[in-house]
mmCIF file of C-alpha atoms and ligand atoms in Angstrom:
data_model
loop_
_atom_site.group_PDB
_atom_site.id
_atom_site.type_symbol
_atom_site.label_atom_id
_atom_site.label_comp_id
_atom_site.label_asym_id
_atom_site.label_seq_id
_atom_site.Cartn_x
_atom_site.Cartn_y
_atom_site.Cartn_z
ATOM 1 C CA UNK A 129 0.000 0.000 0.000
ATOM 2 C CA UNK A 130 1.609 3.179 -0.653
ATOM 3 C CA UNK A 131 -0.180 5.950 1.372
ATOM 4 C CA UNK A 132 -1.705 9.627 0.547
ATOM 5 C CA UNK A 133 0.470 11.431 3.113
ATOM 6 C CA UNK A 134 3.174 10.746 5.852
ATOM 7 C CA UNK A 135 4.017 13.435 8.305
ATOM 8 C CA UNK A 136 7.758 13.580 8.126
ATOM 9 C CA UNK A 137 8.358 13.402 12.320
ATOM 10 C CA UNK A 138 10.982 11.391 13.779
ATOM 11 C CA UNK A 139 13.702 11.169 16.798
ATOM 12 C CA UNK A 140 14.086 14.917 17.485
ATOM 13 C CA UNK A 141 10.134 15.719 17.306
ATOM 14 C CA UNK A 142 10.025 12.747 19.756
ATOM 15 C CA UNK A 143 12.856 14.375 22.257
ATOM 16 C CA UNK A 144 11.396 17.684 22.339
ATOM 17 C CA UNK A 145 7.669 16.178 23.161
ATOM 18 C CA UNK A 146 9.485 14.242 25.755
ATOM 19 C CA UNK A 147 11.524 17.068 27.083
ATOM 20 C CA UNK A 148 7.999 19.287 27.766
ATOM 21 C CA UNK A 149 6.204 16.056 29.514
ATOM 22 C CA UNK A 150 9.066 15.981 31.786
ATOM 23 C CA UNK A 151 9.224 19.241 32.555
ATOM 24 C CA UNK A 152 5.669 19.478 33.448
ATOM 25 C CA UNK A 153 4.689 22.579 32.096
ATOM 26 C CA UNK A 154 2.261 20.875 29.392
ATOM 27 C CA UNK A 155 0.475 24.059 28.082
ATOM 28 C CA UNK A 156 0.576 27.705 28.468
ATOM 29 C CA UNK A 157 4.267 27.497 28.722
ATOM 30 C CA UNK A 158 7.271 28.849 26.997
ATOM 31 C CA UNK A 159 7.260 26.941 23.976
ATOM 32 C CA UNK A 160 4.413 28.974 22.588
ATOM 33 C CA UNK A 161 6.289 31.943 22.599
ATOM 34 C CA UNK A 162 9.049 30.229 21.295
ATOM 35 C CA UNK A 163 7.155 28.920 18.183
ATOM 36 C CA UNK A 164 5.506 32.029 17.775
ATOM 37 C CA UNK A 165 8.728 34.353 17.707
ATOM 38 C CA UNK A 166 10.218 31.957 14.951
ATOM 39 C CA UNK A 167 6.882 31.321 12.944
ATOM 40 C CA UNK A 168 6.689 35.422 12.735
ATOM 41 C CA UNK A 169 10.288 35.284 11.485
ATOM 42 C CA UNK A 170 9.458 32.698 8.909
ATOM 43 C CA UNK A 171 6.454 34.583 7.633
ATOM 44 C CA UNK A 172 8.452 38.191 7.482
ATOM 45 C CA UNK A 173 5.765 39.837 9.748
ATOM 46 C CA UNK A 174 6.084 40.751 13.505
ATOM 47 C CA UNK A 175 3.617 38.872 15.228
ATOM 48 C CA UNK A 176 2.814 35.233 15.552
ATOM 49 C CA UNK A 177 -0.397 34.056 17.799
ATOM 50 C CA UNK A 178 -0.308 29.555 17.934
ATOM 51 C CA UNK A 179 -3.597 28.152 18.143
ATOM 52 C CA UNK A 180 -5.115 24.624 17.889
ATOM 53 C CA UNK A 181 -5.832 24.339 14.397
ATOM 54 C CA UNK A 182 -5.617 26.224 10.780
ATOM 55 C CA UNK A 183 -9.553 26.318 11.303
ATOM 56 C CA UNK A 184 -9.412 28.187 14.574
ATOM 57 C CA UNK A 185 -6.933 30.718 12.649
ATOM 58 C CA UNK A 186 -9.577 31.589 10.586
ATOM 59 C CA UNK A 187 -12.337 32.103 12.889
ATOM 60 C CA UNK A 188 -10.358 33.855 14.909
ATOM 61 C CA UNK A 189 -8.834 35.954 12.259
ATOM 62 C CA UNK A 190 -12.451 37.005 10.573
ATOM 63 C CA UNK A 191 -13.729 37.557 14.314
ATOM 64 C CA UNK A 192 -10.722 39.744 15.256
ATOM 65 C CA UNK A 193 -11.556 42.186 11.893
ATOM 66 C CA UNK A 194 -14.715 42.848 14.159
ATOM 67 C CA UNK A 195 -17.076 40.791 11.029
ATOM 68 C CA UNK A 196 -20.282 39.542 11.801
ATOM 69 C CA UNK A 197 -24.012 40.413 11.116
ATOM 70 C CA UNK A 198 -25.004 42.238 7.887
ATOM 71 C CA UNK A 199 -21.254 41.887 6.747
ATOM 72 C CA UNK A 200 -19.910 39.833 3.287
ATOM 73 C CA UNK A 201 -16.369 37.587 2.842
ATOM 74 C CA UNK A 202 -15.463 36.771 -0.418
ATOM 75 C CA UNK A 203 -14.437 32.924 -0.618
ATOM 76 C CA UNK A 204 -12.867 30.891 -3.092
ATOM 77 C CA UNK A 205 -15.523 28.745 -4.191
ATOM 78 C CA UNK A 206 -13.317 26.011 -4.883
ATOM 79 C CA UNK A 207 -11.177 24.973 -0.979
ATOM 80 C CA UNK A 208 -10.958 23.502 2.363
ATOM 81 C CA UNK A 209 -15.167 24.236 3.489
ATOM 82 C CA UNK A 210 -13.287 25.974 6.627
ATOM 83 C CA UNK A 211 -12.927 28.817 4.450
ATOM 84 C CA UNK A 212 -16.389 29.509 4.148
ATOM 85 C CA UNK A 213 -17.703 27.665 7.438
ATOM 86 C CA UNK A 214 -15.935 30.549 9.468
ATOM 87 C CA UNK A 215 -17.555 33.227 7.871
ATOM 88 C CA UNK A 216 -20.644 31.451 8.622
ATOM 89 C CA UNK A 217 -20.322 31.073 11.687
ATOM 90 C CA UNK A 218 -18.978 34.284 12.523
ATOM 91 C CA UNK A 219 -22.814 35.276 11.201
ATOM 92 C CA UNK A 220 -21.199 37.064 8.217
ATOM 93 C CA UNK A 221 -22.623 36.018 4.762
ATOM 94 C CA UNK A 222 -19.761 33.716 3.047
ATOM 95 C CA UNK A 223 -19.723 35.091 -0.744
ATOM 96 C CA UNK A 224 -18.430 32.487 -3.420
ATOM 97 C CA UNK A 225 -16.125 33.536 -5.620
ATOM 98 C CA UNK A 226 -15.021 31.326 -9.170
ATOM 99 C CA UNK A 227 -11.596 29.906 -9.060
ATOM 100 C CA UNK A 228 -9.184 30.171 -12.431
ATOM 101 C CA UNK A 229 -9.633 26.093 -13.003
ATOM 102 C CA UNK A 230 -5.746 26.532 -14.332
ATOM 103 C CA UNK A 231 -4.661 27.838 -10.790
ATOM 104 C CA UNK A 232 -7.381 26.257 -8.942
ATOM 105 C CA UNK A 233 -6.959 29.649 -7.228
ATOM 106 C CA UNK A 234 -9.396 32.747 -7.021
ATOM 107 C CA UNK A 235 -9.914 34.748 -10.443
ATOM 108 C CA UNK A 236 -9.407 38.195 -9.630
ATOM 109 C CA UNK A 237 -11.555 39.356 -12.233
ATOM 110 C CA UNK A 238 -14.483 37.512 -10.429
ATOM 111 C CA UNK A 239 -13.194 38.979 -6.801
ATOM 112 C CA UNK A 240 -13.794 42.600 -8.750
ATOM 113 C CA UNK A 241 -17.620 41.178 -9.877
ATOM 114 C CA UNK A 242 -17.851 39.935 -6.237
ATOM 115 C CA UNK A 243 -17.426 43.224 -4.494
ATOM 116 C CA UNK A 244 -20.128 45.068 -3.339
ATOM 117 C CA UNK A 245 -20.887 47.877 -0.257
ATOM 118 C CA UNK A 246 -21.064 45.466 2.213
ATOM 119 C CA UNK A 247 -18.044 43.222 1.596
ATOM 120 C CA UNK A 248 -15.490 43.705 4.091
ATOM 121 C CA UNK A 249 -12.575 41.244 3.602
ATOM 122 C CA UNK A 250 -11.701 38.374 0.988
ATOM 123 C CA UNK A 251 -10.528 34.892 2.864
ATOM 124 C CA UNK A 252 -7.522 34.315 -0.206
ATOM 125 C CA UNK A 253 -6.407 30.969 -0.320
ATOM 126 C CA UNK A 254 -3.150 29.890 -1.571
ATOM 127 C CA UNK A 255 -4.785 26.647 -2.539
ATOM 128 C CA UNK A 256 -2.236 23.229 -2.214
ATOM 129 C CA UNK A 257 1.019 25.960 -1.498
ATOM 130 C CA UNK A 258 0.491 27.529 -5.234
ATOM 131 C CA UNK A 259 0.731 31.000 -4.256
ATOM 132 C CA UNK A 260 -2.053 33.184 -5.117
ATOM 133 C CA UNK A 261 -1.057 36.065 -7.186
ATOM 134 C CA UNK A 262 -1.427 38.767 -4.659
ATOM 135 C CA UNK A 263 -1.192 42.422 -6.706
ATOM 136 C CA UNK A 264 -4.397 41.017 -8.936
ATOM 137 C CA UNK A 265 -5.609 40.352 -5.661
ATOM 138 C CA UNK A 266 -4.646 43.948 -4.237
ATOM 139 C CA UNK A 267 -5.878 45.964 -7.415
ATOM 140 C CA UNK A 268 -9.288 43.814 -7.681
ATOM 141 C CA UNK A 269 -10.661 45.354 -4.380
ATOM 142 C CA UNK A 270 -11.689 48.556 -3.190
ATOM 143 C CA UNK A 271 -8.458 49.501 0.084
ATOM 144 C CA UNK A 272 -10.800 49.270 2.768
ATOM 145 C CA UNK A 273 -11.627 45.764 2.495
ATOM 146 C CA UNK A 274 -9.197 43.718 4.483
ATOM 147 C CA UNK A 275 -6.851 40.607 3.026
ATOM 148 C CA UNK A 276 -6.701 37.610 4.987
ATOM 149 C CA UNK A 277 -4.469 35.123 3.594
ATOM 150 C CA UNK A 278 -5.688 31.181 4.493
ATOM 151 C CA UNK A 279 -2.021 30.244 4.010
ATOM 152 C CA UNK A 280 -2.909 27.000 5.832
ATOM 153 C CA UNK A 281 -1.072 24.860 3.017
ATOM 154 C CA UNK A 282 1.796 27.692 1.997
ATOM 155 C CA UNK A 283 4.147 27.508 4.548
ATOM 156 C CA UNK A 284 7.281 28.113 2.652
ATOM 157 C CA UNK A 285 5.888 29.279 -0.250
ATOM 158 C CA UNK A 286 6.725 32.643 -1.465
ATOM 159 C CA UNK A 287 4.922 35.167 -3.861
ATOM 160 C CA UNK A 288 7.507 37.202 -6.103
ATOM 161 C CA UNK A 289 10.287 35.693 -2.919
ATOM 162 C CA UNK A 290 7.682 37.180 -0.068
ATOM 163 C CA UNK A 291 6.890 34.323 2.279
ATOM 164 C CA UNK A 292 2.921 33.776 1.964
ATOM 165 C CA UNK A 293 1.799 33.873 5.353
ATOM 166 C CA UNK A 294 3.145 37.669 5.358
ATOM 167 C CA UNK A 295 1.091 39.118 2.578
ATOM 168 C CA UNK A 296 -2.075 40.119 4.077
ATOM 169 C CA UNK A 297 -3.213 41.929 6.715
ATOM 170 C CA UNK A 298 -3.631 38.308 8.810
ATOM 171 C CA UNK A 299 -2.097 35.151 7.761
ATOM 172 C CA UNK A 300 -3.633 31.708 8.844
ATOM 173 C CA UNK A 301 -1.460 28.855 8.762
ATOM 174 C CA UNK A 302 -2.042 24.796 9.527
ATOM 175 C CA UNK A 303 0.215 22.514 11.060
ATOM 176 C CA UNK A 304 -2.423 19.145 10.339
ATOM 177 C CA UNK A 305 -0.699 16.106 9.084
ATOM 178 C CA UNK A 306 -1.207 16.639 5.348
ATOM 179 C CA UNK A 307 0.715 20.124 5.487
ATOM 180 C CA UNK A 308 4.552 21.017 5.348
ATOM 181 C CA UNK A 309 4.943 21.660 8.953
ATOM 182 C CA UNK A 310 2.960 19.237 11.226
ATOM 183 C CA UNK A 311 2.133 18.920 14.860
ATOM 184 C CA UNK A 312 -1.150 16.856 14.182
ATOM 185 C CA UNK A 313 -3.171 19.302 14.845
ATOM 186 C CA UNK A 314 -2.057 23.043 15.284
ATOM 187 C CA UNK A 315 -2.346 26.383 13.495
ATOM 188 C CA UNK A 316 -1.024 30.241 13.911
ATOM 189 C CA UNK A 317 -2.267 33.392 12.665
ATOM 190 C CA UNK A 318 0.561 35.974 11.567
ATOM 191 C CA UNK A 319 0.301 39.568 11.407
ATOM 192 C CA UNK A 320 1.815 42.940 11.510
ATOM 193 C CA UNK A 321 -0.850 44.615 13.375
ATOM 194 C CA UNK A 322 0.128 44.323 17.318
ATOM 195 C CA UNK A 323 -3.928 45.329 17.821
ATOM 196 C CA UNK A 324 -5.354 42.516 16.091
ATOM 197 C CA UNK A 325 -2.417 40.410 17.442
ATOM 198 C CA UNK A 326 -3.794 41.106 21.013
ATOM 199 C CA UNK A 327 -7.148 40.709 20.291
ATOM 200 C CA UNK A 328 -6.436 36.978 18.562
ATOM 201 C CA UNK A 329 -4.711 36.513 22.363
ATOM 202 C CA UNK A 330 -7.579 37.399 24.052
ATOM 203 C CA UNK A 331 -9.894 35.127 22.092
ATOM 204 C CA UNK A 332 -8.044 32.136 21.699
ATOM 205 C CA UNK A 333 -7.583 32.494 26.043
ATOM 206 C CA UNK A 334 -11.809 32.802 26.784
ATOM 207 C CA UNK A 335 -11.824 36.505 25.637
ATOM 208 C CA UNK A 336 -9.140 36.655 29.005
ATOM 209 C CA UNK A 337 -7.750 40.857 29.009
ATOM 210 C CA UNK A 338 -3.971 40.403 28.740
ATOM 211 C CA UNK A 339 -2.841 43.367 30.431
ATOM 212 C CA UNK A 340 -4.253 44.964 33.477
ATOM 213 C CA UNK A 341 -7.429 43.269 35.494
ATOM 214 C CA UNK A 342 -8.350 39.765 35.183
ATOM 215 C CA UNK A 343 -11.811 40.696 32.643
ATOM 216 C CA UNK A 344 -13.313 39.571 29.985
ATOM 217 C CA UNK A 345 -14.269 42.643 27.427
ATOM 218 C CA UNK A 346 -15.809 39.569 24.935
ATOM 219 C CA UNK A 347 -16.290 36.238 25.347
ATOM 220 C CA UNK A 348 -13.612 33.748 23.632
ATOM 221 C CA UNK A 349 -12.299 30.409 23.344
ATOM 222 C CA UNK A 350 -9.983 28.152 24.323
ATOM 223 C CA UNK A 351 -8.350 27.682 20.798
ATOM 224 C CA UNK A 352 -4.671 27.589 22.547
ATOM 225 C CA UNK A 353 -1.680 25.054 21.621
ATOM 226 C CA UNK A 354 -0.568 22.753 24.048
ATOM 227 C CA UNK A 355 2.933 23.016 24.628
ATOM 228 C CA UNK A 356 4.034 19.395 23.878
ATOM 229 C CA UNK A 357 2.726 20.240 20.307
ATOM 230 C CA UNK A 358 4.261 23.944 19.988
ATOM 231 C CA UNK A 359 7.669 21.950 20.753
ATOM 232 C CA UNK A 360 7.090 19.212 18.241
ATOM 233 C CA UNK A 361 5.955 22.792 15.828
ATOM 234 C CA UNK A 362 9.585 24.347 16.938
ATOM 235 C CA UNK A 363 11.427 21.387 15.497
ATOM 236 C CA UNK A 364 9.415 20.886 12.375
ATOM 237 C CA UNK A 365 9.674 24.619 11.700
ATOM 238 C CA UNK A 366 13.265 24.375 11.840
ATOM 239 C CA UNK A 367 13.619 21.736 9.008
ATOM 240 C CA UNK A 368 11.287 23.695 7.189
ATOM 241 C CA UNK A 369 14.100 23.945 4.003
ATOM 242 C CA UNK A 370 14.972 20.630 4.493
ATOM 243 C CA UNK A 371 11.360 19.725 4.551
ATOM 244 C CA UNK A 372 10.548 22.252 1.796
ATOM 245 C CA UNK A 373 13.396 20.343 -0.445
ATOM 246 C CA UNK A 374 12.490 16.765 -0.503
ATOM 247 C CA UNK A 375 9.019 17.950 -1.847
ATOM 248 C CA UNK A 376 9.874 20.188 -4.303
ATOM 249 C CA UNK A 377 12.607 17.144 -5.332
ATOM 250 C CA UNK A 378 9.543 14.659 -5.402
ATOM 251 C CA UNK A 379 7.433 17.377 -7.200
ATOM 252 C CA UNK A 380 9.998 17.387 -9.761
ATOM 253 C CA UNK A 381 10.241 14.056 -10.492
ATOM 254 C CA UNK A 382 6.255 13.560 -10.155
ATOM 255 C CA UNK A 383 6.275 16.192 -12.846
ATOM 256 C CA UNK A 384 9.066 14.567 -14.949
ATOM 257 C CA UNK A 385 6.823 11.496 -15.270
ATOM 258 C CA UNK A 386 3.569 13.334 -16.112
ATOM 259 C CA UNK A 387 3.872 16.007 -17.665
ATOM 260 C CA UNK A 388 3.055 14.819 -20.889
ATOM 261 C CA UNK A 389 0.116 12.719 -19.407
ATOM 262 C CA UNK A 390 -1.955 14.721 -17.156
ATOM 263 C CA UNK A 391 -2.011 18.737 -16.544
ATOM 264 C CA UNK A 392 0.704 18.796 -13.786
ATOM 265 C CA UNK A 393 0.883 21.980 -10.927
ATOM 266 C CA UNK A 394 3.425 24.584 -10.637
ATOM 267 C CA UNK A 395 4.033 27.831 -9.256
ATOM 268 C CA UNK A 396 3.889 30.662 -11.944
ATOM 269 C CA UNK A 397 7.400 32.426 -12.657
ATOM 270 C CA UNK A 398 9.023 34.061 -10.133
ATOM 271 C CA UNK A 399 7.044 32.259 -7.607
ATOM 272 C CA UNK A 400 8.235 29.145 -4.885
ATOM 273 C CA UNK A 401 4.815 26.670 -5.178
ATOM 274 C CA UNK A 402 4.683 25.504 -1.410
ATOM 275 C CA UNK A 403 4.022 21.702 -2.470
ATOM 276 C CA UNK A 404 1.534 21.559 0.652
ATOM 277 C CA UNK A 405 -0.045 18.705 -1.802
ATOM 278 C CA UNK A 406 0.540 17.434 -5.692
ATOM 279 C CA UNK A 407 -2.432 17.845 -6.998
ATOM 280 C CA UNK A 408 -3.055 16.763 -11.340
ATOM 281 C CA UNK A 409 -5.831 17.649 -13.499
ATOM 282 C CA UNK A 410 -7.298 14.700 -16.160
ATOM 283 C CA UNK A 411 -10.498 13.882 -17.440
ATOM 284 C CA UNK A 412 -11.188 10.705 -16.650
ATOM 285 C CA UNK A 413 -10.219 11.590 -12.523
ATOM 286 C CA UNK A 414 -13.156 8.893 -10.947
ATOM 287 C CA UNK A 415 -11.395 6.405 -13.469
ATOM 288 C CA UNK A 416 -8.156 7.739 -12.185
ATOM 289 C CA UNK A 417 -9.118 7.532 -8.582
ATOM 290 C CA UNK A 418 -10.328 4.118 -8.239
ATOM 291 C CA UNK A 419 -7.619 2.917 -10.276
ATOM 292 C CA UNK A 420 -4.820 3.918 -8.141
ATOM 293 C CA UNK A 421 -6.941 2.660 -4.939
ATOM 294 C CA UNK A 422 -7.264 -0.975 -6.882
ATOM 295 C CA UNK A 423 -2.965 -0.609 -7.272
ATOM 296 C CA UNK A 424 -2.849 -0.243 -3.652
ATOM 297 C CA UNK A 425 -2.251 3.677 -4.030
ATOM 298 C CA UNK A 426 -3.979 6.136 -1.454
ATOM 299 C CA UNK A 427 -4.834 8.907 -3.304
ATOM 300 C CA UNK A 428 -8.138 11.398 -2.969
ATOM 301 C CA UNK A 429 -10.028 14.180 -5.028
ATOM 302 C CA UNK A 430 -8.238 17.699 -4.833
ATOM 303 C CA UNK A 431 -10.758 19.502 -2.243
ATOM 304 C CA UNK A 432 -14.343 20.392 -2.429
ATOM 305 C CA UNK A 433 -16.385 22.525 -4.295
ATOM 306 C CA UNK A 434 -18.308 24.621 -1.707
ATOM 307 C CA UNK A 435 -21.178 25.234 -3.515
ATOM 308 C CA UNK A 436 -21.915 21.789 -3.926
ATOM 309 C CA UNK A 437 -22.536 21.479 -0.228
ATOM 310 C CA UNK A 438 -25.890 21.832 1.231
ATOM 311 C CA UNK A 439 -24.997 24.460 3.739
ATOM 312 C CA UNK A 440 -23.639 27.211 0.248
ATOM 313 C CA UNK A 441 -26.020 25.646 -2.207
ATOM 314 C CA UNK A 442 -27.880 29.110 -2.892
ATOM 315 C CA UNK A 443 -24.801 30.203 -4.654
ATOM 316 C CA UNK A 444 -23.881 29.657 -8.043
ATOM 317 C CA UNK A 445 -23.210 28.861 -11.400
ATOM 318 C CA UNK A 446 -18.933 28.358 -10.667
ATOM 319 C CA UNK A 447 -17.981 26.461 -13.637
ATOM 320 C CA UNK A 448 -14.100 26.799 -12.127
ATOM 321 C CA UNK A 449 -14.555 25.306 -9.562
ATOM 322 C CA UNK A 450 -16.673 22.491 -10.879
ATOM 323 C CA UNK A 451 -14.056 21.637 -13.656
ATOM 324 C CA UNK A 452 -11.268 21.763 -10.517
ATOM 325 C CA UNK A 453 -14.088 19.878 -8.192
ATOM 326 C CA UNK A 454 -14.401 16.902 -11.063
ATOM 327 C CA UNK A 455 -10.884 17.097 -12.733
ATOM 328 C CA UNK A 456 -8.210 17.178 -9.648
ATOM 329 C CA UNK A 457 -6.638 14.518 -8.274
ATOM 330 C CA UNK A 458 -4.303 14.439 -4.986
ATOM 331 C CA UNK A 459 -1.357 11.883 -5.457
ATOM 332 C CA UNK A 460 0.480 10.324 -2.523
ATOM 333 C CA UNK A 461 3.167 12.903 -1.789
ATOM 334 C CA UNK A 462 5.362 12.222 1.583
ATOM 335 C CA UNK A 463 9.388 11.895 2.065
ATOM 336 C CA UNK A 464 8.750 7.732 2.331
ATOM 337 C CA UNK A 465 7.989 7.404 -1.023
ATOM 338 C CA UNK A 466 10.722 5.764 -3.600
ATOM 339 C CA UNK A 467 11.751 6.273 -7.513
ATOM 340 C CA UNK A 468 9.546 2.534 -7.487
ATOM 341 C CA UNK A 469 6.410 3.978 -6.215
ATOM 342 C CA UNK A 470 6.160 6.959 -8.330
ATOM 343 C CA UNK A 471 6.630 4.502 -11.396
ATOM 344 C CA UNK A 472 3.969 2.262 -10.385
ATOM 345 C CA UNK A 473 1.852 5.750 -9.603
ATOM 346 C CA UNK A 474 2.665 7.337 -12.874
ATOM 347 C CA UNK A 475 1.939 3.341 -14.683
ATOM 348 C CA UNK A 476 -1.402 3.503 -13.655
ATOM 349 C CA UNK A 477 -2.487 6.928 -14.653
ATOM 350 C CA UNK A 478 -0.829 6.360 -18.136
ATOM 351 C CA UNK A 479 -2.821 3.458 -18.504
ATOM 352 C CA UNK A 480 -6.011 5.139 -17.571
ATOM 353 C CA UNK A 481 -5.704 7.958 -19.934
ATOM 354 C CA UNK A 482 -4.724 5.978 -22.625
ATOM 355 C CA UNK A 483 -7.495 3.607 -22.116
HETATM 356 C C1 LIG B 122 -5.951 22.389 5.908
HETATM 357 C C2 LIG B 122 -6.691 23.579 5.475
HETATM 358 C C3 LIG B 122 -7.585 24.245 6.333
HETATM 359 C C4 LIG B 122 -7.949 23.712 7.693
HETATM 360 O O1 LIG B 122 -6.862 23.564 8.578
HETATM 361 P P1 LIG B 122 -7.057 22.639 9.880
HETATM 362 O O2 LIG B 122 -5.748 22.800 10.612
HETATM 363 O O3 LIG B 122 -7.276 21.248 9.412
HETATM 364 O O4 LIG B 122 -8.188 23.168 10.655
HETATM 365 C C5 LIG B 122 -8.199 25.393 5.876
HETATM 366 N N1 LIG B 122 -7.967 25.878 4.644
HETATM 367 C C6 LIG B 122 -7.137 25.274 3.786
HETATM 368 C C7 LIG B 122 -6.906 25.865 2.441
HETATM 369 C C8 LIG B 122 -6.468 24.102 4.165
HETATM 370 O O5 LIG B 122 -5.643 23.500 3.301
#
């Protein structure tokens, strides 16, 4: 069986969870500071806030901006649901947006359509580590609507050499398994603002004031990061080159296989694609799919297309997101695999296409 996704975690992740147990000081501790001081560095911005999941970085983010009743987010329509679910449930009015089906990645011409007086930010998704192009972005969008980057697959990807994760005014990252930097579950939000850096504080500790009084000016959640996890994060984020290598190397020879078969991904010039996943485009993808699954191979769809779900199903035509929805198709992409098992991967989709 060769598997969808391996976290690359080994002896030292091991030693620094082990270190924290012993010591005692299992959450709240020093360690988040720690990973937050070096994710900041990483993403070029100032401040880093660790919370307990890429998800919780978004609702936290959108909640922070002060969004909620009456108020519109632009949305990819093709992602992660997160994207939209937060705006949901933040009671703002998730607005779909079409996705370039080459990209898989918002059309900024549609973001410009999407606007209207009550939009207040766009939730831009750098989808699989491709990094969104963020001047179309910029110029598509009226200056007082706010940018919040769901970076939660683009650690270590970089937009014209910027780190994504930096660009906007809030950056949400992910540390689950199937992402660059893992701690099974874990996320941060990044930003340059030290007021909405405070406020994400507050919320992620019960709404908790933290200066002054113990009080509670609005009510929060407990969205923290153990530290047993922030250590494992501080080890992983360390090896992020290393890490970063080994899947652009296995991109690379994924693509050297393909390219001729299926449409492959890449980053567009200039750009460093974040290889969060290695997602193709073909026609015959269900074919693909099951396939590869009767080889032994793990592999899935890309992601969802949110309209398509019964919670967004008001919204619509996207024909972007529907080609992306029926055409993508997420290969097994972790350091374990060998020259052998992307043969036997690129074998079978040959002999699908050319069925
Ligand atoms: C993984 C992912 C999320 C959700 O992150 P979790 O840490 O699993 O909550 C959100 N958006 C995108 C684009 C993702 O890839």
């Amino acid at each position: 069986m060769i598997r969808l996704a391996w976290p690359d975690v080994g002896p030292e992740e091991a030693a620094a969870a082990a270190e924290v147990l012993e010591g005692g000081q299992l959450t709240m501790g020093e360690k988040v500071a720690e990973l937050e001081g070096e994710l900041a560095s990483a993403c070029g911005v100032e401040y880093a806030v660790a919370v307990s999941s890429g998800t919780a970085a978004l609702h936290l983010a959108v909640l922070a901006l002060g969004i909620g009743e009456g108020d519109e987010v632009l949305v990819p329509a093709y992602t992660f649901p997160a994207t939209a679910n937060v705006v949901a449930l933040a009671g703002a009015r998730p607005v779909l947006v079409d996705v370039d089906p080459k990209t898989m990645n918002l059309d900024a011409g549609r973001v410009y359509d999407g606007v209207t007086p009550n939009t207040r930010a766009v939730l831009a998704v750098h989808l699989f580590g491709r990094p969104l192009d963020w001047e179309e972005l910029q110029n598509a969008v009226p200056p007082d609507v706010h940018l919040v980057e769901d970076a939660a697959g683009a650690l270590g990807a970089r937009w014209r050499g910027m780190p994504c994760g930096g660009l906007g005014e809030l950056g949400c990252l992910s540390f689950h398994p199937r992402k660059i930097v893992s701690t099974g579950e874990g996320g941060a939000v990044t930003t340059q603002n030290g007021e909405l850096a405070d406020s994400i504080r507050r919320l992620r500790h019960h709404g908790i004031s933290t200066d002054g009084e113990f009080d509670i000016p609005q009510p929060g959640f407990n969205y923290r990061l153990s530290d047993v996890l922030c250590a494992i994060g501080l080890v992983q984020l360390r090896r992020l080159e290393d890490l970063w290598e080994a899947r652009h190397r296995l991109a690379k020879a994924y693509t050297a296989r393909l390219e001729t078969i299926v449409e492959t991904p890449g980053a567009a010039k200039g750009d460093r694609h974040g290889w969060q996943a290695y997602v193709v485009q073909l026609d015959r993808r269900d074919q693909a799919l099951a396939a590869l699954r009767e080889a032994g191979i793990e592999a899935q769809i890309g992601t969802y297309a949110v309209h398509r779900l019964s919670a967004y199903a008001d919204q619509g035509p996207f024909p972007g997101a529907d080609a992306c929805y029926e055409r993508a198709l997420a290969l097994p992409f972790h350091s374990r695999l060998t020259e052998g098992d992307l043969d036997r991967v690129a074998e079978v989709l040959d002999k699908v296409v050319s069925e």
